[in-house]
Short mmCIF file of C-alpha atoms and ligand atoms in Angstrom, two decimals:
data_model
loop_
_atom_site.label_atom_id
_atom_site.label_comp_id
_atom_site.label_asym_id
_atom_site.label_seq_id
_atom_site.Cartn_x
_atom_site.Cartn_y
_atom_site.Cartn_z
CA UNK A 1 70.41 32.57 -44.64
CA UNK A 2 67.05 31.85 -43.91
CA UNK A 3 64.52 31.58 -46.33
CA UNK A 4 61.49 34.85 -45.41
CA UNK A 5 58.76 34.71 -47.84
CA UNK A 6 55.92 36.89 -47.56
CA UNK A 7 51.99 37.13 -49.30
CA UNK A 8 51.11 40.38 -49.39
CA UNK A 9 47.48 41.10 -50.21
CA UNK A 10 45.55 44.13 -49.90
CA UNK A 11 42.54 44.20 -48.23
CA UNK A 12 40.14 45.35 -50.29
CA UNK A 13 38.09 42.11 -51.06
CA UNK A 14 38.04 38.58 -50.17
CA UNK A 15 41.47 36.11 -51.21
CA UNK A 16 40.68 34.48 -54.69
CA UNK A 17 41.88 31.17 -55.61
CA UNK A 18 44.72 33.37 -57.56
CA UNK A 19 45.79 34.69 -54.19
CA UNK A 20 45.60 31.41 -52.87
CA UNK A 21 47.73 29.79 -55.04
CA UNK A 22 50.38 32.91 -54.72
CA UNK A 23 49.42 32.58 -50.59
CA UNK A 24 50.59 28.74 -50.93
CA UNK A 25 53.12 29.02 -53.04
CA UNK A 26 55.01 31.52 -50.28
CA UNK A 27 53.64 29.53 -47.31
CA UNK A 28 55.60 26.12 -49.29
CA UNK A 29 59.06 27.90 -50.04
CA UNK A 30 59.14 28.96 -46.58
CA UNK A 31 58.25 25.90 -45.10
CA UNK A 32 60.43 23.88 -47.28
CA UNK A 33 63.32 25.11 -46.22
CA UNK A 34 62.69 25.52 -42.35
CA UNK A 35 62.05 29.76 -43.12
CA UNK A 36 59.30 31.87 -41.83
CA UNK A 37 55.85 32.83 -43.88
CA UNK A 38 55.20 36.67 -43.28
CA UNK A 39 51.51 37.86 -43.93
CA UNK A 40 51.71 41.03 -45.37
CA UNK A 41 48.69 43.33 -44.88
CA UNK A 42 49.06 45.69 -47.90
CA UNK A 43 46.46 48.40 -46.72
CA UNK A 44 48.06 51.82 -47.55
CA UNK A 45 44.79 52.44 -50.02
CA UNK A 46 42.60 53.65 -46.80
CA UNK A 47 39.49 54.34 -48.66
CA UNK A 48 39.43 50.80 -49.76
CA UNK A 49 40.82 48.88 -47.16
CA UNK A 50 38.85 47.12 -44.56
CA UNK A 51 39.15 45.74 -41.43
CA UNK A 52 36.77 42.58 -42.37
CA UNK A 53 38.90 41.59 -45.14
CA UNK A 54 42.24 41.83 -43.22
CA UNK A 55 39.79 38.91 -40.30
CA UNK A 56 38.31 37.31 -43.84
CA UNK A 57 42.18 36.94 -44.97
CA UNK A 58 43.54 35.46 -41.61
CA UNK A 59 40.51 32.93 -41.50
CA UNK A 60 41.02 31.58 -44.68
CA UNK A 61 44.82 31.11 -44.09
CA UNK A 62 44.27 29.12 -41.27
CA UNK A 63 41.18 27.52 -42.72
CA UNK A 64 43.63 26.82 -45.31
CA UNK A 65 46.33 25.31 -42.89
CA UNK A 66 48.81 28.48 -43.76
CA UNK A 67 49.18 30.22 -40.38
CA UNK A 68 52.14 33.04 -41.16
CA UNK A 69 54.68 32.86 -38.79
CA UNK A 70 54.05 37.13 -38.74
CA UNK A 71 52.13 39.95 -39.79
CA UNK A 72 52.42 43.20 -40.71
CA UNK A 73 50.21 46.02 -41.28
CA UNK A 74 51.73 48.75 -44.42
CA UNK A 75 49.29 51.24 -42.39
CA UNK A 76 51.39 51.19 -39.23
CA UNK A 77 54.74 51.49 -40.64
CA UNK A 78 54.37 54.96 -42.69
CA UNK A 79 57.49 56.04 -41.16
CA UNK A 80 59.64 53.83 -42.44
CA UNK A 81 58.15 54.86 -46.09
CA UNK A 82 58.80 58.38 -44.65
CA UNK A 83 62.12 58.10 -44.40
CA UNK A 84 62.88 55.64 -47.35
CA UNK A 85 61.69 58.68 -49.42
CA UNK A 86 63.41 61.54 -47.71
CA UNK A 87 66.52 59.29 -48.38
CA UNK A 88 65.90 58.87 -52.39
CA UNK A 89 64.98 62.42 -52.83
CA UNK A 90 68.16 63.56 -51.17
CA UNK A 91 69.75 61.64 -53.05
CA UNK A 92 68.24 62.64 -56.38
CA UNK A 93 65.89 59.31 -56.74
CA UNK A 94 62.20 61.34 -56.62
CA UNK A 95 60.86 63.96 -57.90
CA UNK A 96 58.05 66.18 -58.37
CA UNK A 97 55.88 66.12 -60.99
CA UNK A 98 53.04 68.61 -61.53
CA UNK A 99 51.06 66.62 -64.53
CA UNK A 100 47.36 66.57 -63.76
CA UNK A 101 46.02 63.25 -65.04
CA UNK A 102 44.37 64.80 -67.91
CA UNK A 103 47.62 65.98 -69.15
CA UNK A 104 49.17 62.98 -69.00
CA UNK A 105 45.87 61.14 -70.55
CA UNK A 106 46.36 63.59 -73.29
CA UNK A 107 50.61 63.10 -73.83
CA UNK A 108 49.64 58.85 -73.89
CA UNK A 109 47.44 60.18 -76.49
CA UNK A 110 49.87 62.07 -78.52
CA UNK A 111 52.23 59.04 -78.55
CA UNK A 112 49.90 56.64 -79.37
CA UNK A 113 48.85 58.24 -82.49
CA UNK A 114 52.69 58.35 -83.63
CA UNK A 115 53.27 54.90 -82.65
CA UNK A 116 55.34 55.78 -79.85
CA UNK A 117 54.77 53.74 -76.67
CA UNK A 118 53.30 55.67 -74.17
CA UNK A 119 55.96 55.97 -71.68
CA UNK A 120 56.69 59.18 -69.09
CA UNK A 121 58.36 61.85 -70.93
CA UNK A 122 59.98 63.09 -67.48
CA UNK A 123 58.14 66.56 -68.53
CA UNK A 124 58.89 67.59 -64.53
CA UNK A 125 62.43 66.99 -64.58
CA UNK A 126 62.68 69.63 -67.24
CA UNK A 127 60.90 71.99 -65.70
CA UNK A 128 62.95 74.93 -64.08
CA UNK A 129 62.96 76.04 -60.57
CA UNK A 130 61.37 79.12 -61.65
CA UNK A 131 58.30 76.94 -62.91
CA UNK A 132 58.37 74.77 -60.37
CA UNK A 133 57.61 77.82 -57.80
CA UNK A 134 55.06 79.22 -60.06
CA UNK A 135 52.93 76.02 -60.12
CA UNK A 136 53.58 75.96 -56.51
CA UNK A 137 51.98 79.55 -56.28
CA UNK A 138 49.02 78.19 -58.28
CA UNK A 139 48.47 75.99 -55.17
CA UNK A 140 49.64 72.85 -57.50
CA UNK A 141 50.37 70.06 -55.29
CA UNK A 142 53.25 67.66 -57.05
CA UNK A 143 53.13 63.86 -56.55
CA UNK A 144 56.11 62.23 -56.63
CA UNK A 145 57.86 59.84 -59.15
CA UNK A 146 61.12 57.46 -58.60
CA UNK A 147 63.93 58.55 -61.00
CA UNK A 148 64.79 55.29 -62.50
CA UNK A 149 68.88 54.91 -63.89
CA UNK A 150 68.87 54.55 -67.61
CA UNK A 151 72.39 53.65 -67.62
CA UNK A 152 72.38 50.05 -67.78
CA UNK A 153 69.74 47.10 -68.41
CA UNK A 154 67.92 45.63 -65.36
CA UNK A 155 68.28 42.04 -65.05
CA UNK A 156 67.53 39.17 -62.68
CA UNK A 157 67.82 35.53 -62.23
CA UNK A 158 63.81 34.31 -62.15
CA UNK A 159 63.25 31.52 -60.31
CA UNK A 160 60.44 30.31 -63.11
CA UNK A 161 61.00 32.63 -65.77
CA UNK A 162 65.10 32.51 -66.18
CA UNK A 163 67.27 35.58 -67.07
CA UNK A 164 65.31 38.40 -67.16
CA UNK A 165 66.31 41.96 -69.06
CA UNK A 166 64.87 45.26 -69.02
CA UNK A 167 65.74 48.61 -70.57
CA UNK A 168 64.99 50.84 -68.13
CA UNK A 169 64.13 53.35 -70.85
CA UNK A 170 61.54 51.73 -71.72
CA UNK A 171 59.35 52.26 -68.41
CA UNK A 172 57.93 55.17 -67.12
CA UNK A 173 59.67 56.54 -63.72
CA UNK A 174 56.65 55.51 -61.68
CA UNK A 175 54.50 57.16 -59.27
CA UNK A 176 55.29 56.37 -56.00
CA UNK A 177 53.76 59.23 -54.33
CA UNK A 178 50.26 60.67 -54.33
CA UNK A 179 49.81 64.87 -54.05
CA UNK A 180 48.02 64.08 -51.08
CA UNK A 181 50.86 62.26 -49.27
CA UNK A 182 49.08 58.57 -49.62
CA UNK A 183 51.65 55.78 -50.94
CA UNK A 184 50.95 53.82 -53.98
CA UNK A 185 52.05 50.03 -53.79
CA UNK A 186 55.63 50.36 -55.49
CA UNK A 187 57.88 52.28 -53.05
CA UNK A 188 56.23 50.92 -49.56
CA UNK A 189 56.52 47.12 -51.00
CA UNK A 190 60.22 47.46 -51.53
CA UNK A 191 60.95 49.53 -48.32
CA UNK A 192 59.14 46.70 -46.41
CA UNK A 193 60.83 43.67 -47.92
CA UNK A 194 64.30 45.30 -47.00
CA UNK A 195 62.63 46.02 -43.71
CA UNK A 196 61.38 42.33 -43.17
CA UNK A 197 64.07 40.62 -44.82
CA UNK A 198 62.82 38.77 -47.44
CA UNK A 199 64.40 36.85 -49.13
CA UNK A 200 62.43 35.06 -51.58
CA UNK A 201 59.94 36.82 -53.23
CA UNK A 202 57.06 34.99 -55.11
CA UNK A 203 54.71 36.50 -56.80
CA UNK A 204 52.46 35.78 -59.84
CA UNK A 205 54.04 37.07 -63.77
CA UNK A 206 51.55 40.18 -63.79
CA UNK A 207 54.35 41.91 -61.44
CA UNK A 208 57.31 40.97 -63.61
CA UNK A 209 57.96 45.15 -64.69
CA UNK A 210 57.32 46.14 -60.96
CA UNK A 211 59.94 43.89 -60.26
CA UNK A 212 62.54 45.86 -62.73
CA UNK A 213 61.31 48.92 -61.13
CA UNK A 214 61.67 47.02 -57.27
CA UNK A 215 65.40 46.49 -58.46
CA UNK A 216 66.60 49.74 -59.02
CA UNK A 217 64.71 51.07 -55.97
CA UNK A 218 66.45 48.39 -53.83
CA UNK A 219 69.37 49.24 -55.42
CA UNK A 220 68.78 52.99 -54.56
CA UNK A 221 67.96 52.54 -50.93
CA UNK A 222 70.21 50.35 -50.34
CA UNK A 223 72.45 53.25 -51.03
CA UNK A 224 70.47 56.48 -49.80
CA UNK A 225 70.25 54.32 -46.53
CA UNK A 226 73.61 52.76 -46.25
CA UNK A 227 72.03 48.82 -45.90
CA UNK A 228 74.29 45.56 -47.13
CA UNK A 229 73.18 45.22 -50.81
CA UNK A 230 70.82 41.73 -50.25
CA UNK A 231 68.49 41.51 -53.25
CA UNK A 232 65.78 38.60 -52.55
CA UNK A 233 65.63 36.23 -55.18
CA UNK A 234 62.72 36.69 -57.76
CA UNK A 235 60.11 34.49 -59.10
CA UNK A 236 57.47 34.66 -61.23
CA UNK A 237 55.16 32.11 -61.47
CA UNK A 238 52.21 31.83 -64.78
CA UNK A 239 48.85 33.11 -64.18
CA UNK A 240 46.25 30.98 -63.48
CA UNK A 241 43.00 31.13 -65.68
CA UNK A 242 39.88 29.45 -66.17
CA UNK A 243 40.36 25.55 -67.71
CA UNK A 244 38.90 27.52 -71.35
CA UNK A 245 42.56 29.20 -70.75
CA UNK A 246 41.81 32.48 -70.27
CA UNK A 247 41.89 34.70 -67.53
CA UNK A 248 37.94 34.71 -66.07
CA UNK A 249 36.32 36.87 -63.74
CA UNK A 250 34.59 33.69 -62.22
CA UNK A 251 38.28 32.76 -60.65
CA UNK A 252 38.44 36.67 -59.55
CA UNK A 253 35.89 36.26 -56.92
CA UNK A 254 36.06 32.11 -56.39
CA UNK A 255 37.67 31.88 -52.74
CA UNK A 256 37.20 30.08 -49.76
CA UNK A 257 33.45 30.54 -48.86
CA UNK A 258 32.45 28.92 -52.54
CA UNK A 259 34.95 26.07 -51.21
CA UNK A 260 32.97 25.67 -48.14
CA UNK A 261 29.71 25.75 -49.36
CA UNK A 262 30.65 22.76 -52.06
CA UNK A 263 31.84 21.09 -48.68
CA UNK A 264 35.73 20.80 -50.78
CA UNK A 265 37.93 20.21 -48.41
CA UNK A 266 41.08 22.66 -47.94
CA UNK A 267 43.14 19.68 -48.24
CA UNK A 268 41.94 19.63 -52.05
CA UNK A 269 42.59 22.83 -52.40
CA UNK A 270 46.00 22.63 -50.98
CA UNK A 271 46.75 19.67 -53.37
CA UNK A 272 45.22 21.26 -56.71
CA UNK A 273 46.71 24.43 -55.78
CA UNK A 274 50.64 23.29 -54.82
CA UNK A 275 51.20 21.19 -58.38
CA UNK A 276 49.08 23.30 -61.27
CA UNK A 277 51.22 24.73 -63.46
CA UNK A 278 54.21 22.41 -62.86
CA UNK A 279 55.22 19.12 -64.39
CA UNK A 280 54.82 17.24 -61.61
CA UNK A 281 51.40 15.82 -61.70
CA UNK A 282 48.64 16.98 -59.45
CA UNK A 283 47.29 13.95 -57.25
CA UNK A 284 44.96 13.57 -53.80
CA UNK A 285 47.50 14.15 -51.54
CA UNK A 286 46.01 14.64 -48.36
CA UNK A 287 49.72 15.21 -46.11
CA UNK A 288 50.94 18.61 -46.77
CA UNK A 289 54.37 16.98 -46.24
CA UNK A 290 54.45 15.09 -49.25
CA UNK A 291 53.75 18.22 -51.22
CA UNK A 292 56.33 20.26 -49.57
CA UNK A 293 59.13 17.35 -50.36
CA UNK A 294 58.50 17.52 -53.96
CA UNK A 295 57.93 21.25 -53.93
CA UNK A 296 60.58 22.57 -56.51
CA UNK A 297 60.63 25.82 -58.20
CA UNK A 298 62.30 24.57 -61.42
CA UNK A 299 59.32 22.34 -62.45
CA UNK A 300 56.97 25.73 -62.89
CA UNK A 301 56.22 25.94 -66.43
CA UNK A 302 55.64 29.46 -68.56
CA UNK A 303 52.22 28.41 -69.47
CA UNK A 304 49.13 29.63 -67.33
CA UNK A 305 48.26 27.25 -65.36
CA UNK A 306 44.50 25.88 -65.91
CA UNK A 307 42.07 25.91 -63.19
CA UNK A 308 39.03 23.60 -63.52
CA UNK A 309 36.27 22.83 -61.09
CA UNK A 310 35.87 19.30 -62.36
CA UNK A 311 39.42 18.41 -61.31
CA UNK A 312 39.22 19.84 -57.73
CA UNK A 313 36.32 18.14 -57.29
CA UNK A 314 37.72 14.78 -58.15
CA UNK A 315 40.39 15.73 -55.81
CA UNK A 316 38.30 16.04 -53.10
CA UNK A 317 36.18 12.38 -53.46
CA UNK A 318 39.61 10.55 -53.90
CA UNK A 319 40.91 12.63 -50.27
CA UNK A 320 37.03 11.77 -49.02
CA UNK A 321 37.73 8.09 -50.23
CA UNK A 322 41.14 8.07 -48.14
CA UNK A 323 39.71 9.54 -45.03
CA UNK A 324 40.19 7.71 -42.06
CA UNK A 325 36.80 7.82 -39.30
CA UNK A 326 38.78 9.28 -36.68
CA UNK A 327 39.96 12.10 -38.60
CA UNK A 328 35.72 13.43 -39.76
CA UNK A 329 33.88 11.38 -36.27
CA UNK A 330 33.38 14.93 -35.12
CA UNK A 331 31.56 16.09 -38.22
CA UNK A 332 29.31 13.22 -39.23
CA UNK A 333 25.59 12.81 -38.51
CA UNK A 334 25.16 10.88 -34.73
CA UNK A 335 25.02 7.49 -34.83
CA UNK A 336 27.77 6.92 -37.70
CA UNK A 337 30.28 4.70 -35.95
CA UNK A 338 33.78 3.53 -37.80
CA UNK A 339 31.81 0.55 -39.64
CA UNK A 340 28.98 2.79 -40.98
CA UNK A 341 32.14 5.21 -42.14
CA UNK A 342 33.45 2.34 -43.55
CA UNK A 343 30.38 1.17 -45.52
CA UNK A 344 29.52 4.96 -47.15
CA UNK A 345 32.69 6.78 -47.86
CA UNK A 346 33.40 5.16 -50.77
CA UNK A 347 29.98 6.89 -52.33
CA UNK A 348 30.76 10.74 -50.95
CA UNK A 349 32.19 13.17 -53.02
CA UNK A 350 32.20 15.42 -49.98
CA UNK A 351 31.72 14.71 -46.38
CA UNK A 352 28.41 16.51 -45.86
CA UNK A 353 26.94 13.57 -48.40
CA UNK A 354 27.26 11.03 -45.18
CA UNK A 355 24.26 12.48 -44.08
CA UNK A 356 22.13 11.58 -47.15
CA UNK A 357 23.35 7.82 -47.37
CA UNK A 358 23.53 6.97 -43.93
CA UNK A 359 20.10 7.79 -44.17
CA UNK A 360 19.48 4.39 -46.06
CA UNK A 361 20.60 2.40 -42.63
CA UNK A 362 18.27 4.96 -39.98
CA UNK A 363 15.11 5.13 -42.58
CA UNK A 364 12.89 5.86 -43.48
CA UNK A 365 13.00 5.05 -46.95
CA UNK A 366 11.10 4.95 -49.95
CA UNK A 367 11.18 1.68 -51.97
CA UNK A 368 9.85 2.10 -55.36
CA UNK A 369 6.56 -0.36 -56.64
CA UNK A 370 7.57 -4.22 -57.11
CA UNK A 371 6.19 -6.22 -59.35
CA UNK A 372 4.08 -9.21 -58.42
CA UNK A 373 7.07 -11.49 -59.29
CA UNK A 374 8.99 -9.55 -57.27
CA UNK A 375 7.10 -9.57 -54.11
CA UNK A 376 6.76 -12.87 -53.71
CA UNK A 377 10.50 -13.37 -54.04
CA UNK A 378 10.66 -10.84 -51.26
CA UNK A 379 8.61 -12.42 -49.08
CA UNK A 380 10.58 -15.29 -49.36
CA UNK A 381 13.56 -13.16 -48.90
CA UNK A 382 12.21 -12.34 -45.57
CA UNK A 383 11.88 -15.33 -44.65
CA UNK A 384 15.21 -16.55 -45.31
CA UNK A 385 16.79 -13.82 -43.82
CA UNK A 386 19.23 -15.08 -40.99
CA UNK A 387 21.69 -13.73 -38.79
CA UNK A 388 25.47 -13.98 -38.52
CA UNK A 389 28.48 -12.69 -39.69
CA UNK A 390 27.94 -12.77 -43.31
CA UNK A 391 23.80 -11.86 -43.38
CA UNK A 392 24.11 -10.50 -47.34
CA UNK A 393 26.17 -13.30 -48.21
CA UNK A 394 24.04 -15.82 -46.43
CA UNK A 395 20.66 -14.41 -48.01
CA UNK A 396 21.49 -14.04 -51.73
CA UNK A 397 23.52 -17.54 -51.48
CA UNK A 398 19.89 -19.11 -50.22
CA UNK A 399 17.64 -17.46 -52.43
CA UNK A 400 20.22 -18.17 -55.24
CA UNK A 401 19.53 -21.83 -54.73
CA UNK A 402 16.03 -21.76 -53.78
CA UNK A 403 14.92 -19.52 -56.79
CA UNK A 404 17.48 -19.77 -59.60
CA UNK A 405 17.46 -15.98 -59.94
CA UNK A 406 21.12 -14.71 -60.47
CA UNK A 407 22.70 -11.68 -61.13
CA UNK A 408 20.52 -8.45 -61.21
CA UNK A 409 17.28 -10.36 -60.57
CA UNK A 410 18.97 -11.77 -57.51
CA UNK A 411 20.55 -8.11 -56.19
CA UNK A 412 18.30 -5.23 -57.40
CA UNK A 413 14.82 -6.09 -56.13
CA UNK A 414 16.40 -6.66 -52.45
CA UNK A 415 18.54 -3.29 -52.48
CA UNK A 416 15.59 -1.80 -53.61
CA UNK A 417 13.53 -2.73 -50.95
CA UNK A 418 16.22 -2.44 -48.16
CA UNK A 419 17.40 0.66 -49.04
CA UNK A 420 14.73 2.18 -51.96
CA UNK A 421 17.74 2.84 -53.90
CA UNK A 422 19.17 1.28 -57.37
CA UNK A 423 22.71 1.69 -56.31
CA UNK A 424 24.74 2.63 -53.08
CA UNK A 425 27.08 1.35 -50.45
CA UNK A 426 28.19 -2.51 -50.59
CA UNK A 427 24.90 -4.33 -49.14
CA UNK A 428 27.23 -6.66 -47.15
CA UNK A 429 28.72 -3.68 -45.36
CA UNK A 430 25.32 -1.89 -45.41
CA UNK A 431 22.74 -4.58 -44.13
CA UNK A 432 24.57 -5.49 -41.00
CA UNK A 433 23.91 -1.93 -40.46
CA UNK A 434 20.68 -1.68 -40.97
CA UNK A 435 19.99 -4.62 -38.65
CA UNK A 436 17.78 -7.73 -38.71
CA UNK A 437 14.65 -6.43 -37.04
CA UNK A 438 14.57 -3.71 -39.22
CA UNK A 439 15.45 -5.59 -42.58
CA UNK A 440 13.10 -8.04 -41.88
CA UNK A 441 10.75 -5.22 -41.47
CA UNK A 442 11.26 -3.62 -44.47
CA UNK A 443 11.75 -7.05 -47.10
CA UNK A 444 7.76 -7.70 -45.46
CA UNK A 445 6.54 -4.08 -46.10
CA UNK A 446 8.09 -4.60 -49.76
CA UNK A 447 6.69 -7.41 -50.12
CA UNK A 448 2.94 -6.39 -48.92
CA UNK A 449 3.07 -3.10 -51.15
N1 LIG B 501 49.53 43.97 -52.65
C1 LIG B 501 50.19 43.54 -53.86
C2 LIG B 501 49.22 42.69 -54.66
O1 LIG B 501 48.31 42.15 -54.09
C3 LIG B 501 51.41 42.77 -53.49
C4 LIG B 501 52.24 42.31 -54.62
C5 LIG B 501 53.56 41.75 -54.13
O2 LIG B 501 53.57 40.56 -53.84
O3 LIG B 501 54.52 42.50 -54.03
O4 LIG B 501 49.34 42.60 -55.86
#
């Protein structure tokens, strides 16, 4: 069968690197094994759904390099959720319930104080037809909850977490139906991934007792609506939190426009994102192919995974360090050619740096004051200055000899003056750059200041 995985946000803000990750870890299971990534647009919640974060969401997947191979919208397929609940309440699966939500603040209450946990004391299904038609006369409105079978535990295989098992008793039949007709997430979410055929789905641990839930109301429309009984494989995977190990709110609004701004590439991201949390150890791996090879369920650990700033960051300088010129030509400063590439990566943490050090070769700069010592061995250095294929190596071999300076005396005073830096690119790579007229120029000016 093949493998249909789908990410399912809800548009109500931007994606967070926790959505990301969840995004990824769908778009990778998929793509492993030749299946089909389904975007999910989860926006039954009209008030809070918006049309710019359904565009922000679709940018940053293919910013990201995750195009879904489909989307749907939960907003356009109300029908289907329709009929999926026609079908359990015929067959005894929902039911009204007449609670308003101070009553049911007030029963938590009452359980809490006797140590009971606060589950749903199924207060409507005792009610009699008699009440039911007087609250109805009142003008009460019910919402609706899914009848969930007691009868025997719900368990799954978890793709990260193992055997699972869950007394059904001990959840409250949940509301899957607002008075006013909207949906909440738990009913259309199953209903769709029958619909769409999932068959994987991969989701992060906060949704492991919607997932008991999801079970039995498979399990019941796959028998309200006649459908083959195909439950999608489960998995779980640890939350991720900040690197203090807890969950922050900094990591609940971090997404792709932070990323941007820092200039990280989404090829960082991508490689940070696909191995945290596993044992396999998270390296710069720039080819999304290599990631997907080694992409393996079974090496997700329990433990949240840790999310630190510092790490994608020195994910990004080693992918930076690997790039090749052809693959950033288009979006380096003019006048950069493959040598000049060549000569600055290895100081960039991020691309948008080449700007900054290539200004060292196109000037101007600003060399810092020289003693008196020092000019006069940079007039000399001008002086020896000659041209061919070595020009660094030629001019600190002669003013080695002709001075007896060595070492930092020999190197600092003429990087300072060619580039009015202490430290930078290679010189040998850099002053070929630069260019004899102008290196000339600037040893003199060094040497006059
Ligand atoms: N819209 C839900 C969420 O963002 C989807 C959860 C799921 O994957 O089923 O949490």
């Amino acid at each position: 069968m093949t493998t249909i995985t789908r990410f399912a946000p809800s548009p109500t803000g931007r994606l967070h690197v926790g959505n990301i990750r969840t995004a990824l870890h769908n778009w990778m299971l998929a793509r492993t094994n030749g299946g089909r990534f389904l975007l999910r647009i989860d926006d039954t919640d009209a008030a809070r759904s918006k049309e710019e974060y359904v565009e922000a969401i679709r940018a940053d997947l293919a910013w990201l390099g995750m195009e879904p191979d489909g989307e749907e919208r939960q907003s356009e397929r109300m029908a289907l959720y329709d009929a999926a609940f026609e079908a359990l309440k015929d067959a005894g699966r929902v039911y009204p319930a007449y609670e308003t939500a101070q009553e049911l603040e007030l029963k938590r209450k009452i359980q809490l104080g006797r140590g009971l946990p606060p589950i749903y004391d199924r207060g409507a299904l005792k009610m009699s037809d008699a009440e039911r038609a007087a609250k109805e006369a009142e003008g009460v409105r019910p919402h609706w909850r899914f009848k969930l079978d007691h009868d025997e535990p719900i368990t799954w295989d978890d793709g990260v977490r193992g055997a699972q098992k869950f007394d059904p008793a001990t959840l409250s039949d949940p509301v899957i139906r607002r008075a006013d007709g909207s949906w909440l997430y738990m009913l259309p979410s199953a209903v769709d991934d029958i619909d769409m055929g999932i068959t994987d789905v991969l989701r992060g641990e906060d949704h492991v007792s919607n997932t008991a839930v999801q079970i039995q109301m498979f399990t019941a429309l796959f028998a309200a609506q006649h459908k083959a009984q195909h439950l999608p494989r489960f998995a779980h995977t640890a939350l991720l939190v900040g690197k203090e190990g807890k969950l922050s709110k900094r990591l609940g609004s971090l997404g792709c426009d932070a990323f941007r701004e820092k200039d990280i590439a989404p090829q960082a991201i991508i490689a940070l994102l696909a191995r945290l949390g596993t044992s396999q150890p998270v390296e710069p791996i720039a080819d999304p192919q290599v990631l997907l090879d080694s992409f393996d369920l079974s090496t997700f650990g329990r433990a949240p995974a840790k999310f630190d700033d510092a790490e994608l960051q020195r994910i990004n300088t080693a992918l930076v360090h690997q790039t090749e010129f052809a693959d950033v030509a288009d979006r380096l400063p003019e006048g950069i050619d493959e040598a000049g590439w060549h000569a600055i990566r290895p100081n960039l943490t991020t691309i948008s740096e080449a700007a900054e050090w290539w200004r060292l070769v196109t000037g101007p700069i600003t060399p810092p004051e020289f003693s008196e010592e020092d000019r006069a061995y940079l007039a000399q250095a001008a002086k020896a200055l000659a041209w061919g294929d070595d020009p660094w190596g030629a001019l600190t071999a002669t003013l080695k000899e002709g001075t007896g300076r060595k070492g930092k005396a020999l190197f600092l005073p003429l990087r300072q003056a060619l580039t009015g830096m202490n430290h930078g690119p290679d010189m040998g790579e850099l002053l070929p750059l630069i260019g004899e007229v102008e290196a000339c120029r600037r040893l003199q000016l060094a040497a006059a200041s």
